Tab-separated table of C-alpha atoms and ligand atoms in Angstrom:
chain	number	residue	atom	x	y	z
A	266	UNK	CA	12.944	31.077	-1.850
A	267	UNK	CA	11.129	30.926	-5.378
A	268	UNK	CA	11.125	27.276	-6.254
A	269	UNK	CA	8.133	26.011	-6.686
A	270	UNK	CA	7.449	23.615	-3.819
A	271	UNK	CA	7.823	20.116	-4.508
A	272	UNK	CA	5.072	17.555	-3.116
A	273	UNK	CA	6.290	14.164	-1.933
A	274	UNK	CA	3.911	12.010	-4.263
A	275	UNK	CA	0.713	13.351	-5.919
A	276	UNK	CA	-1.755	12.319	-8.606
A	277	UNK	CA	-1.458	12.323	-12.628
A	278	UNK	CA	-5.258	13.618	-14.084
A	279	UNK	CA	-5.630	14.316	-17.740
A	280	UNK	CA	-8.369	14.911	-20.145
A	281	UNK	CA	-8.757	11.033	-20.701
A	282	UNK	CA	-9.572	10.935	-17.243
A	283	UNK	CA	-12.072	13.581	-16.812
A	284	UNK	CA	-13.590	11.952	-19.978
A	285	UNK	CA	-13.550	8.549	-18.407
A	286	UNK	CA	-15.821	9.982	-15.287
A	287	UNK	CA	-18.257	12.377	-17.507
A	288	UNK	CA	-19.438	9.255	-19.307
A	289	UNK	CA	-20.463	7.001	-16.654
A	290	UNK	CA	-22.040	10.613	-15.323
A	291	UNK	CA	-24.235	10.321	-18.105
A	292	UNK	CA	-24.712	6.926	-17.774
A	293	UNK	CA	-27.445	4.564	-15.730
A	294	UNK	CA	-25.787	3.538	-12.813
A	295	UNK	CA	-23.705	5.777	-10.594
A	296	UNK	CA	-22.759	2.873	-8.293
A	297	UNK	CA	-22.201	-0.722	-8.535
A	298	UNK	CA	-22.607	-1.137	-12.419
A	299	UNK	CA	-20.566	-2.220	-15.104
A	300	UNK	CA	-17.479	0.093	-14.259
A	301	UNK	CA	-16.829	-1.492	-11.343
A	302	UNK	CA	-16.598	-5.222	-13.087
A	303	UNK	CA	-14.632	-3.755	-15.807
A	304	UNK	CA	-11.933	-1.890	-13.346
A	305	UNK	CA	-11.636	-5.377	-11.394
A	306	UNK	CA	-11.322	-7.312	-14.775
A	307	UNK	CA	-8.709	-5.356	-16.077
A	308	UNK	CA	-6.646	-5.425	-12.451
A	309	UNK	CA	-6.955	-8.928	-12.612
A	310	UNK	CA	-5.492	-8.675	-16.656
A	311	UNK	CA	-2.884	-6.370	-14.887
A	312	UNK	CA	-1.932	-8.342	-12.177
A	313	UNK	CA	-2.478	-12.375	-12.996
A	314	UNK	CA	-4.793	-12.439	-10.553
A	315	UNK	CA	-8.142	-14.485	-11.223
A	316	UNK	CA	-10.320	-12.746	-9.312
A	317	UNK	CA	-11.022	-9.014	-8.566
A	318	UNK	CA	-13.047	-7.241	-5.450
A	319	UNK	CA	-13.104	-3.010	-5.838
A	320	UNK	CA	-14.002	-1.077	-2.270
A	321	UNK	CA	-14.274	2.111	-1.264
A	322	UNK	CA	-10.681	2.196	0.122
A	323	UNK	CA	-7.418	0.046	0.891
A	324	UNK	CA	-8.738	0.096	4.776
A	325	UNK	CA	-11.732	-1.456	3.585
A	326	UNK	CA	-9.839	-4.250	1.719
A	327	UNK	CA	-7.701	-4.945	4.856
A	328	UNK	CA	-10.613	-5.040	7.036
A	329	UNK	CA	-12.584	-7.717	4.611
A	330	UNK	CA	-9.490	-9.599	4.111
A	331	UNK	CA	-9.575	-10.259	7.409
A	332	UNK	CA	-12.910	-10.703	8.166
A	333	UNK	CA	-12.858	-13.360	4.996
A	334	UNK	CA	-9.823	-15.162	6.498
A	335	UNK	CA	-11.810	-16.133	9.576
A	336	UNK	CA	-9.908	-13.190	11.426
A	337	UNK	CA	-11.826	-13.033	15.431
A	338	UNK	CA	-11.083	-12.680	19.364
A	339	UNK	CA	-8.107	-14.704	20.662
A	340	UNK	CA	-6.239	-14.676	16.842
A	341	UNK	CA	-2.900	-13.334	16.140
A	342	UNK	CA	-1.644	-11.937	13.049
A	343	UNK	CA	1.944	-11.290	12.401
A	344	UNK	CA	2.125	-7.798	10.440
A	345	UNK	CA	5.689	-5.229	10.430
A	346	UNK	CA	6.267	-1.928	12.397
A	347	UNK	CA	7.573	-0.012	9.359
A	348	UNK	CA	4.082	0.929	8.053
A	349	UNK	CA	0.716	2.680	7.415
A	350	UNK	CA	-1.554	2.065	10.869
A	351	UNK	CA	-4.127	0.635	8.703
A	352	UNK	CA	-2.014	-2.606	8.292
A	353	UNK	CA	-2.294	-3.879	11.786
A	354	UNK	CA	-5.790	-1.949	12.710
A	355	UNK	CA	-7.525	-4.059	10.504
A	356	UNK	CA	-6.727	-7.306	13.016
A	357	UNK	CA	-8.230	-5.046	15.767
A	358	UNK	CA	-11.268	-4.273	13.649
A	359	UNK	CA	-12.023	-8.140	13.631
A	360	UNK	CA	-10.738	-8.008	17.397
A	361	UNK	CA	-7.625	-10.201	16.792
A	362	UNK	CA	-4.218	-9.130	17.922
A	363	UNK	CA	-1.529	-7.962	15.626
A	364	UNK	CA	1.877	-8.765	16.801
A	365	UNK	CA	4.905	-6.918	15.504
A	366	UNK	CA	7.732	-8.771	13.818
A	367	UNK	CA	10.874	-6.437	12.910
A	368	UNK	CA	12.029	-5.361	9.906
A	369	UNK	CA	15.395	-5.881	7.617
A	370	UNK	CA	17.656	-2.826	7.948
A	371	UNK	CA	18.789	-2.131	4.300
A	372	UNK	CA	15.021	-2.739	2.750
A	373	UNK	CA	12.630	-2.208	5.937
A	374	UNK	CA	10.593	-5.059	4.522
A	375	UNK	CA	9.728	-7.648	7.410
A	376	UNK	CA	12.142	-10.187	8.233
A	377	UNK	CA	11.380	-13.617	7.956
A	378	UNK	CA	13.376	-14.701	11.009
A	379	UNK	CA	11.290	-11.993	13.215
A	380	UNK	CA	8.214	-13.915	11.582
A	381	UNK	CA	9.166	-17.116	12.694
A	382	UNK	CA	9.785	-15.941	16.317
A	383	UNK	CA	6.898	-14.268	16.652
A	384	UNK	CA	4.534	-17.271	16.289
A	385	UNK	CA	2.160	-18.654	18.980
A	386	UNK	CA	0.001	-21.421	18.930
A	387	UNK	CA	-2.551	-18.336	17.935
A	388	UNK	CA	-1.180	-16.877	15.387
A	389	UNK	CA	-3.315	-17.196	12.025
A	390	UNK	CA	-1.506	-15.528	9.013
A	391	UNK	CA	0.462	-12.935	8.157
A	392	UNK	CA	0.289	-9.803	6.399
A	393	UNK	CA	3.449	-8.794	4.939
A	394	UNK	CA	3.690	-5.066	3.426
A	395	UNK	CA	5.887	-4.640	-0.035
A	396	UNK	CA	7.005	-1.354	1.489
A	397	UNK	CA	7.979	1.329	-1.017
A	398	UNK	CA	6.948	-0.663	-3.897
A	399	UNK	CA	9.614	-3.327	-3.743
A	400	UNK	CA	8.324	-6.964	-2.886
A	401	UNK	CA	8.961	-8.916	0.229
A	402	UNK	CA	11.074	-11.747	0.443
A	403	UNK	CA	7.672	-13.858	-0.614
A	404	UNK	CA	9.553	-17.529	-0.731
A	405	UNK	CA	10.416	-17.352	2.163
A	406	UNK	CA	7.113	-16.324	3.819
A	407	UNK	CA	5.524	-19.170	1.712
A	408	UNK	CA	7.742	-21.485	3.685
A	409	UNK	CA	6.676	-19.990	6.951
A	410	UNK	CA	3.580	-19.859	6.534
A	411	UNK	CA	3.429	-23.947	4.911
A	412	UNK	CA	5.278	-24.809	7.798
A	413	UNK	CA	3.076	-23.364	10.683
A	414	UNK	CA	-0.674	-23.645	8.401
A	415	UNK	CA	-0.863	-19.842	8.374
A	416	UNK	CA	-2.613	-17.439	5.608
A	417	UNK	CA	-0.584	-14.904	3.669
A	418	UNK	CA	-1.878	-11.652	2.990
A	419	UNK	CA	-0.515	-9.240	0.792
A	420	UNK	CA	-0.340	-5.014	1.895
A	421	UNK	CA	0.802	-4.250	-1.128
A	422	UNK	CA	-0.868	-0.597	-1.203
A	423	UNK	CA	3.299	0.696	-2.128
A	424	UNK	CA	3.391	-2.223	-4.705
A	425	UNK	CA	1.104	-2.019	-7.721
A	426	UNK	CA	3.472	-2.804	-10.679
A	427	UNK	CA	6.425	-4.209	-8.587
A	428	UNK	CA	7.569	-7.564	-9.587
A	429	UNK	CA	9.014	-10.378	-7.827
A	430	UNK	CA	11.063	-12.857	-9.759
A	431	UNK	CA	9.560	-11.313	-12.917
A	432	UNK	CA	5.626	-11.948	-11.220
A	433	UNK	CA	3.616	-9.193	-11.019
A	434	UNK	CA	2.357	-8.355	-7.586
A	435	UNK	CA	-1.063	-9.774	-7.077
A	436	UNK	CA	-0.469	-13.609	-6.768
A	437	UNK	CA	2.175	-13.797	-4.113
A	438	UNK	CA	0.041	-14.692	-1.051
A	439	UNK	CA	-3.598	-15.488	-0.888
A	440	UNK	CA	-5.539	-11.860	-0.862
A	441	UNK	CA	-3.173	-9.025	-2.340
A	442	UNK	CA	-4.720	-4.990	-1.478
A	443	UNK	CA	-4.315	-2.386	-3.460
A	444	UNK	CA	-5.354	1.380	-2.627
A	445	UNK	CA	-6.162	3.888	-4.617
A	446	UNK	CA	-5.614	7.086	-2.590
A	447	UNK	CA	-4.088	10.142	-4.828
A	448	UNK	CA	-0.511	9.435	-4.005
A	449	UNK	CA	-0.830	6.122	-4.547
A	450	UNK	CA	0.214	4.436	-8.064
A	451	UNK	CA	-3.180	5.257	-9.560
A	452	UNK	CA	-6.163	6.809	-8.069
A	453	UNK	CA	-9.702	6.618	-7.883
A	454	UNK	CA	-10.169	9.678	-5.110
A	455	UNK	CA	-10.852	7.505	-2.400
A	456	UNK	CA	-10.328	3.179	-3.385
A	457	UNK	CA	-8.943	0.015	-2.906
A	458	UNK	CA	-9.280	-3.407	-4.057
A	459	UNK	CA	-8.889	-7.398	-2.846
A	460	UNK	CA	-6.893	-9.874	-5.648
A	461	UNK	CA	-7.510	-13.631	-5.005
A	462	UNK	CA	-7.026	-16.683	-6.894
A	463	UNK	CA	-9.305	-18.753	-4.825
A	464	UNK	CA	-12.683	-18.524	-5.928
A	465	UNK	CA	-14.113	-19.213	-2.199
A	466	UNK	CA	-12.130	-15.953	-0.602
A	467	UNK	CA	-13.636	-13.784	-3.670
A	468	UNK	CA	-16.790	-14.967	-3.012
A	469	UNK	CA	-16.765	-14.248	1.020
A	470	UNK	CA	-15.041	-11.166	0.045
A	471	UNK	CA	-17.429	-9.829	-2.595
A	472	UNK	CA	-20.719	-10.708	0.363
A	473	UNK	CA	-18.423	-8.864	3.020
A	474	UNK	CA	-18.062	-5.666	0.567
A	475	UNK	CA	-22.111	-4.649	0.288
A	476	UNK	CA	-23.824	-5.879	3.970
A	477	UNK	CA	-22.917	-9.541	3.344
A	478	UNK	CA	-26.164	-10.001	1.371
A	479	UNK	CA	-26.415	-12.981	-1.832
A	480	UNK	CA	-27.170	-10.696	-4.594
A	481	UNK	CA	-26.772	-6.879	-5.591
A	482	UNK	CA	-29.193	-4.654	-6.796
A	483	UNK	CA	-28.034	-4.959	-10.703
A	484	UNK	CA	-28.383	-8.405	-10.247
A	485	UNK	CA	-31.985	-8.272	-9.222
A	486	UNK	CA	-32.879	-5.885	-11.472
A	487	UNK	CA	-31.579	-8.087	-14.317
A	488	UNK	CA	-33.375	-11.103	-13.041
A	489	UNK	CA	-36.149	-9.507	-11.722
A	490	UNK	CA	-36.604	-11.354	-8.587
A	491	UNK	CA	-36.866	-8.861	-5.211
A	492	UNK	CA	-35.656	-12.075	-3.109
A	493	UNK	CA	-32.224	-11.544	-1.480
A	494	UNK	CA	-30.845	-13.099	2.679
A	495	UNK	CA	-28.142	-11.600	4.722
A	496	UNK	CA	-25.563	-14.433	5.356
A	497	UNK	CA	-23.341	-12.629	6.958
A	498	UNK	CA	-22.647	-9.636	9.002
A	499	UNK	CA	-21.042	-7.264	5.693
A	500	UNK	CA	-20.475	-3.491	5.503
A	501	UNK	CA	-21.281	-0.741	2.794
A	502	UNK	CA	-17.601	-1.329	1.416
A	503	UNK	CA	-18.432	-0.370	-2.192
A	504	UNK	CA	-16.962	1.542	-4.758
A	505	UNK	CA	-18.667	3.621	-6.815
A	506	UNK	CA	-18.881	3.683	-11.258
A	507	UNK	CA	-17.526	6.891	-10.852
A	508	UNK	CA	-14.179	6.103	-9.394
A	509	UNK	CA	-13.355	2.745	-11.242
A	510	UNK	CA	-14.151	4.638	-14.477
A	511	UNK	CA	-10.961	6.950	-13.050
A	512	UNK	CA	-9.244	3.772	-12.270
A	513	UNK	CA	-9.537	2.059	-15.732
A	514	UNK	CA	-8.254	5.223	-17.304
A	515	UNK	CA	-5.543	5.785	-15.009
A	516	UNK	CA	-4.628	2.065	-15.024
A	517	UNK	CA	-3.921	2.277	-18.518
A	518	UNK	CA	-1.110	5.219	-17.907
A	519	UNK	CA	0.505	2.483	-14.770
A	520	UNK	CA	3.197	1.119	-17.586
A	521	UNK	CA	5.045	4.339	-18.170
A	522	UNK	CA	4.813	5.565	-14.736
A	523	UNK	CA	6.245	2.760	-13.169
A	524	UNK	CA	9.323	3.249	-15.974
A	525	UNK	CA	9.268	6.805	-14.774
A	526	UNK	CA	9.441	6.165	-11.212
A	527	UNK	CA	12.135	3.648	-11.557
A	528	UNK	CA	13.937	6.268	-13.815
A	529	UNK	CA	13.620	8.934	-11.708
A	530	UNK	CA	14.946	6.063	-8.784
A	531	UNK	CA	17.786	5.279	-10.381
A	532	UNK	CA	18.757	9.274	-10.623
A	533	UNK	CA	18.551	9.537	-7.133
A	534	UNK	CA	20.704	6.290	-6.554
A	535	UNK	CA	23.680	7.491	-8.776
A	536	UNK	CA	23.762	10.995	-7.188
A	537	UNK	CA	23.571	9.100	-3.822
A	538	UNK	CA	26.462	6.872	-4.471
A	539	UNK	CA	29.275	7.384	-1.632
A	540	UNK	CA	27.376	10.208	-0.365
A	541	UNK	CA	25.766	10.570	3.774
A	542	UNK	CA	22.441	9.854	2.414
A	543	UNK	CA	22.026	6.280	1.693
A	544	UNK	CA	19.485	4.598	-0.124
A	545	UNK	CA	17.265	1.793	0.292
A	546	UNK	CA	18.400	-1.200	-1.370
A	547	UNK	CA	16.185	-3.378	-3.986
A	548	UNK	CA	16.800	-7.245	-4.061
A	549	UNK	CA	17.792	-8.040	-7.446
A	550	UNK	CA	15.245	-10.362	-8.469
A	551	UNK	CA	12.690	-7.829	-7.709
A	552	UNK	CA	11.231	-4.371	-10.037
A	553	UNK	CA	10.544	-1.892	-7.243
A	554	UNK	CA	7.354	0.243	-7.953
A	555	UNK	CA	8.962	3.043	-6.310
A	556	UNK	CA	5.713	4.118	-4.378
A	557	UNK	CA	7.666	5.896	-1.938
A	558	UNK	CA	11.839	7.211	-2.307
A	559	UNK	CA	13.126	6.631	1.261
A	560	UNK	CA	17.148	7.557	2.248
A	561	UNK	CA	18.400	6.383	5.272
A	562	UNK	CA	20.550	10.088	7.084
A	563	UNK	CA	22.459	10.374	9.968
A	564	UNK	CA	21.105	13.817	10.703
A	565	UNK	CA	17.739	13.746	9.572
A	566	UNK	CA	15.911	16.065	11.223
A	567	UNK	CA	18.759	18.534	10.087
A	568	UNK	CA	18.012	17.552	6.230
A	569	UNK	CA	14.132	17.735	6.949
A	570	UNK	CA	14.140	21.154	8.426
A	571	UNK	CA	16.339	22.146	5.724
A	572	UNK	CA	14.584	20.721	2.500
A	573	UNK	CA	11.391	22.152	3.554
A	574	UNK	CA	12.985	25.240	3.715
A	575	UNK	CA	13.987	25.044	0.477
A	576	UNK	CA	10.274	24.235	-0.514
A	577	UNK	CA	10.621	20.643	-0.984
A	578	UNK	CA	8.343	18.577	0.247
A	579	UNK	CA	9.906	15.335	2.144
A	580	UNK	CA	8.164	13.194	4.496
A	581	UNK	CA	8.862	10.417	7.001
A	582	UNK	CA	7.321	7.220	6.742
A	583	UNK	CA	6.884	5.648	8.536
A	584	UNK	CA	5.976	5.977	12.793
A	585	UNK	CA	6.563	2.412	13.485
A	586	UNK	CA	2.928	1.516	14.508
A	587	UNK	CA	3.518	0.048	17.793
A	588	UNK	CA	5.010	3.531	19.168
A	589	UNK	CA	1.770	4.960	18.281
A	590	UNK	CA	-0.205	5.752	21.705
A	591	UNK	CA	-3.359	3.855	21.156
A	592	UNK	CA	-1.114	0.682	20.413
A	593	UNK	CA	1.345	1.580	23.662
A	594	UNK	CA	-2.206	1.940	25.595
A	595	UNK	CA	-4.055	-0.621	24.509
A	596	UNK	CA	-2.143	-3.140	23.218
A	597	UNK	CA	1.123	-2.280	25.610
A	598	UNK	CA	3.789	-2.437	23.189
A	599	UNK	CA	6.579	-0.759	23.687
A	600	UNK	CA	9.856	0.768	22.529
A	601	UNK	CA	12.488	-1.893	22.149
A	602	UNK	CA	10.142	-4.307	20.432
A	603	UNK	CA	11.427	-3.605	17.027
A	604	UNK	CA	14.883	-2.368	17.388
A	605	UNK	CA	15.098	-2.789	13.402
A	606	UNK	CA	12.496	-0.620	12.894
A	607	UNK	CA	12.788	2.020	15.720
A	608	UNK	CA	16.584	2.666	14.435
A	609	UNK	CA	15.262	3.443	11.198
A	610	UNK	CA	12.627	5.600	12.094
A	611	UNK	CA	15.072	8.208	13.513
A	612	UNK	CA	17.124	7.892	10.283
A	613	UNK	CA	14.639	7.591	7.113
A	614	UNK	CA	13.321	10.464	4.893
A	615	UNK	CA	11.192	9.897	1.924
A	616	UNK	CA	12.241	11.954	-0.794
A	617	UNK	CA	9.697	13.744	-3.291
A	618	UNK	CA	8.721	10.896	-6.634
A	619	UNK	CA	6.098	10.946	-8.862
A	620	UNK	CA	5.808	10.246	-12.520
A	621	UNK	CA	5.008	14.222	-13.388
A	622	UNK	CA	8.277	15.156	-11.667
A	623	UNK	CA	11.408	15.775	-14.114
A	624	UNK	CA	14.899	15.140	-13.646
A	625	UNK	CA	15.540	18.737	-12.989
A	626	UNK	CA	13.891	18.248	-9.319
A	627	UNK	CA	15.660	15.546	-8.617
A	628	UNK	CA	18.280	17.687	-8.998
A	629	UNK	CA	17.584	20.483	-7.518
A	630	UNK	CA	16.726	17.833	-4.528
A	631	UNK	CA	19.967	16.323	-4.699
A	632	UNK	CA	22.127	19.583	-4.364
A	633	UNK	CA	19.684	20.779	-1.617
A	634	UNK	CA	20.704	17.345	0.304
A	635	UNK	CA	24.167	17.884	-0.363
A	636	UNK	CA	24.386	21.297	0.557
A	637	UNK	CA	22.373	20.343	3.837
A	638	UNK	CA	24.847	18.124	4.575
A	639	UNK	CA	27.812	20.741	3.809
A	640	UNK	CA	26.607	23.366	6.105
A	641	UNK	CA	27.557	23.503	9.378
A	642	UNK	CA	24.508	22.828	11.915
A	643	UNK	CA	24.096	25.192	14.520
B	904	PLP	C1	-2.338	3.710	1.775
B	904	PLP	C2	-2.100	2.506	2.605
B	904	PLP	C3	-3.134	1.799	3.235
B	904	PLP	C4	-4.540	2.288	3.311
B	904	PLP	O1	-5.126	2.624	2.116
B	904	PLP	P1	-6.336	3.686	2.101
B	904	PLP	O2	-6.831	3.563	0.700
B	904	PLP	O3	-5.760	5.028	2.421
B	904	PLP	O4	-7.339	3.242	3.099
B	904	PLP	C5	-2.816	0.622	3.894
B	904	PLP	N1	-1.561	0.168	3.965
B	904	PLP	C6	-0.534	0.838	3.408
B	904	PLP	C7	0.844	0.274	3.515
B	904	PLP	C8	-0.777	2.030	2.726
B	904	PLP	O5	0.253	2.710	2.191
């Protein structure tokens, strides 16, 4: 075989980029100078958002989301199977409970009536994820969560560009994360970020982010005082100039790439029309960022096998977390719990898409799922 393999996702770096990071290399501060204020600013310009917190990963903006939503023992917090483990570890970081509501078949975004049933007289918020770049169903969370007095957080590390009801992603619930990992929408190595409009969260969220102390070290330097208190118990969460000086460069490339993605989307979709692999469906009041291209297949472990044979490289996304071991041991869920999500899971394959790939891949992905499905299996 002689194609050239074909990742599922990867990063976009050009000279712009390289440029971007040799400056601030040059520059004064290497860490928590004006790089990092400027990338937040111009997510916030991006998004609609108001305010803007940059850490060193989308983990890290999880875990302080929590922490700055009061998150502690004896909390629940409703979150979906059908994603990245980070969603729900970050309610066992803060030693709250997540508790898994299922997922809608023909989007595998969480399902409202699942959310409903799952609450307690614990339960806190919930953190809904905009999986595969397409947004939740975020009106009807809001009524959920007005009903019952619970916080709405955002994972919308797939969602960076998607828009709901013509909204960017960023104001739909009260903290939206970002991450900035390489296959993510844009990168910064290693990065994530918190979006707020309420000035209190930012503020808890900004203390939470470097050791949950009043000032930083810019600021003292600029004022001159040595005086700072520890109010609360924060982490080393920060980003460094380095990476948000990749992020502002990259961010300015987002437009295009989310055209791409969707263009490269909608290829996929026509060649999949009345064929055995069927897409995911996007709501029509929604722009899907297309973070991930996931097909729902009868005989998917056939089609894996087979496209990475023929060098391309599809994935599976995701495990739903609570059939993960440490959640079966510790937290003793089970299968069953999430019959949504557990069907899917032996079904889905995410497909290779990324804004550098050309329609000729697509193709040549296409014909290698069609031919997979020809063939006799043995
Ligand atoms: C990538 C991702 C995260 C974690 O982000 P990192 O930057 O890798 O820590 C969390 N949730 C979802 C849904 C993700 O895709």
């Amino acid at each position: 075989m002689s194609d050239t393999f074909i990742p599922y996702g990867r990063q976009i770096i050009d000279e712009d980029d390289i440029a971007a990071v040799t400056a601030v290399l040059r520059s004064d501060w290497l860490t928590t100078g004006p790089a990092v204020g400027q990338f937040e600013q111009a997510v916030c310009g991006y998004t609609g958002a108001t305010h803007a917190i940059a850490v060193s990963n989308g983990t890290a903006a999880l875990h302080i989301s929590m922490l700055a939503l009061g998150i502690g023992p004896g909390d629940e917090v409703i979150v979906p199977p059908m994603t990245f483990a980070a969603t729900a570890n970050c309610v066992l970081y803060c030693g709250g409970k997540p508790v898994f509501a299922d997922v809608l078949a023909e989007s595998l975004l969480i399902d409202p009536a699942a959310v409903e049933a799952a609450i307690t007289p614990r339960t806190k918020g919930i953190i809904a994820v905009d999986y595969a770049g397409q947004p939740c169903n975020w009106d009807a969370l809001h009524t959920i969560a007005k009903k019952h007095g619970l916080f709405l957080v955002a994972d919308a590390c797939h969602a960076l560009g998607a828009e709901y009801h013509g909204r960017k992603v960023g104001t739909l619930a009260d903290i939206t994360v970002f991450s900035f990992h390489p296959v993510k929408h844009i990168t910064t190595g290693e990065g994530g970020m918190c979006v707020t409009n309420s000035p209190e969260l930012a503020q808890k969220l900004r203390m939470l982010r470097s050791h949950g102390i009043t000032t930083d070290a810019r600021q003292r330097e600029t004022t001159g005082a040595w005086f700072y208190e520890m109010t609360e118990l924060g982490y080393n969460y920060r980003i460094t100039d380095i990476q948000c000086a990749l992020g502002l460069s990259q961010l300015t490339k987002l437009p295009q790439w989310i055209q791409k993605r969707n263009e490269l989307a909608q290829a996929y979709d026509a060649s999949f029309l009345h064929s055995a692999v069927r897409p995911l469906q996007t709501a029509p009041n929604c722009l899907n960022a297309y973070h991930l291209y996931v097909v729902r297949a009868k005989e998917r472990d056939t089609l894996f096998a087979k496209l990475r044979a023929a060098n391309i490289g599809a994935n599976v996304h995701y495990v739903p977390v609570h059939l993960h071991p440490y959640y079966k041991n510790n937290l003793g869920t089970h299968p069953g719990m999430c019959p949504v999500a557990e069907q899917a899971y032996e079904e889905i394959i995410t497909l290779p898409l990324w804004p550098g790939m050309d329609s000729s891949s697509v193709q040549r992905i296409v014909t290698a799922c069609q031919n997979a499905a020809d063939e006799p299996n043995r």
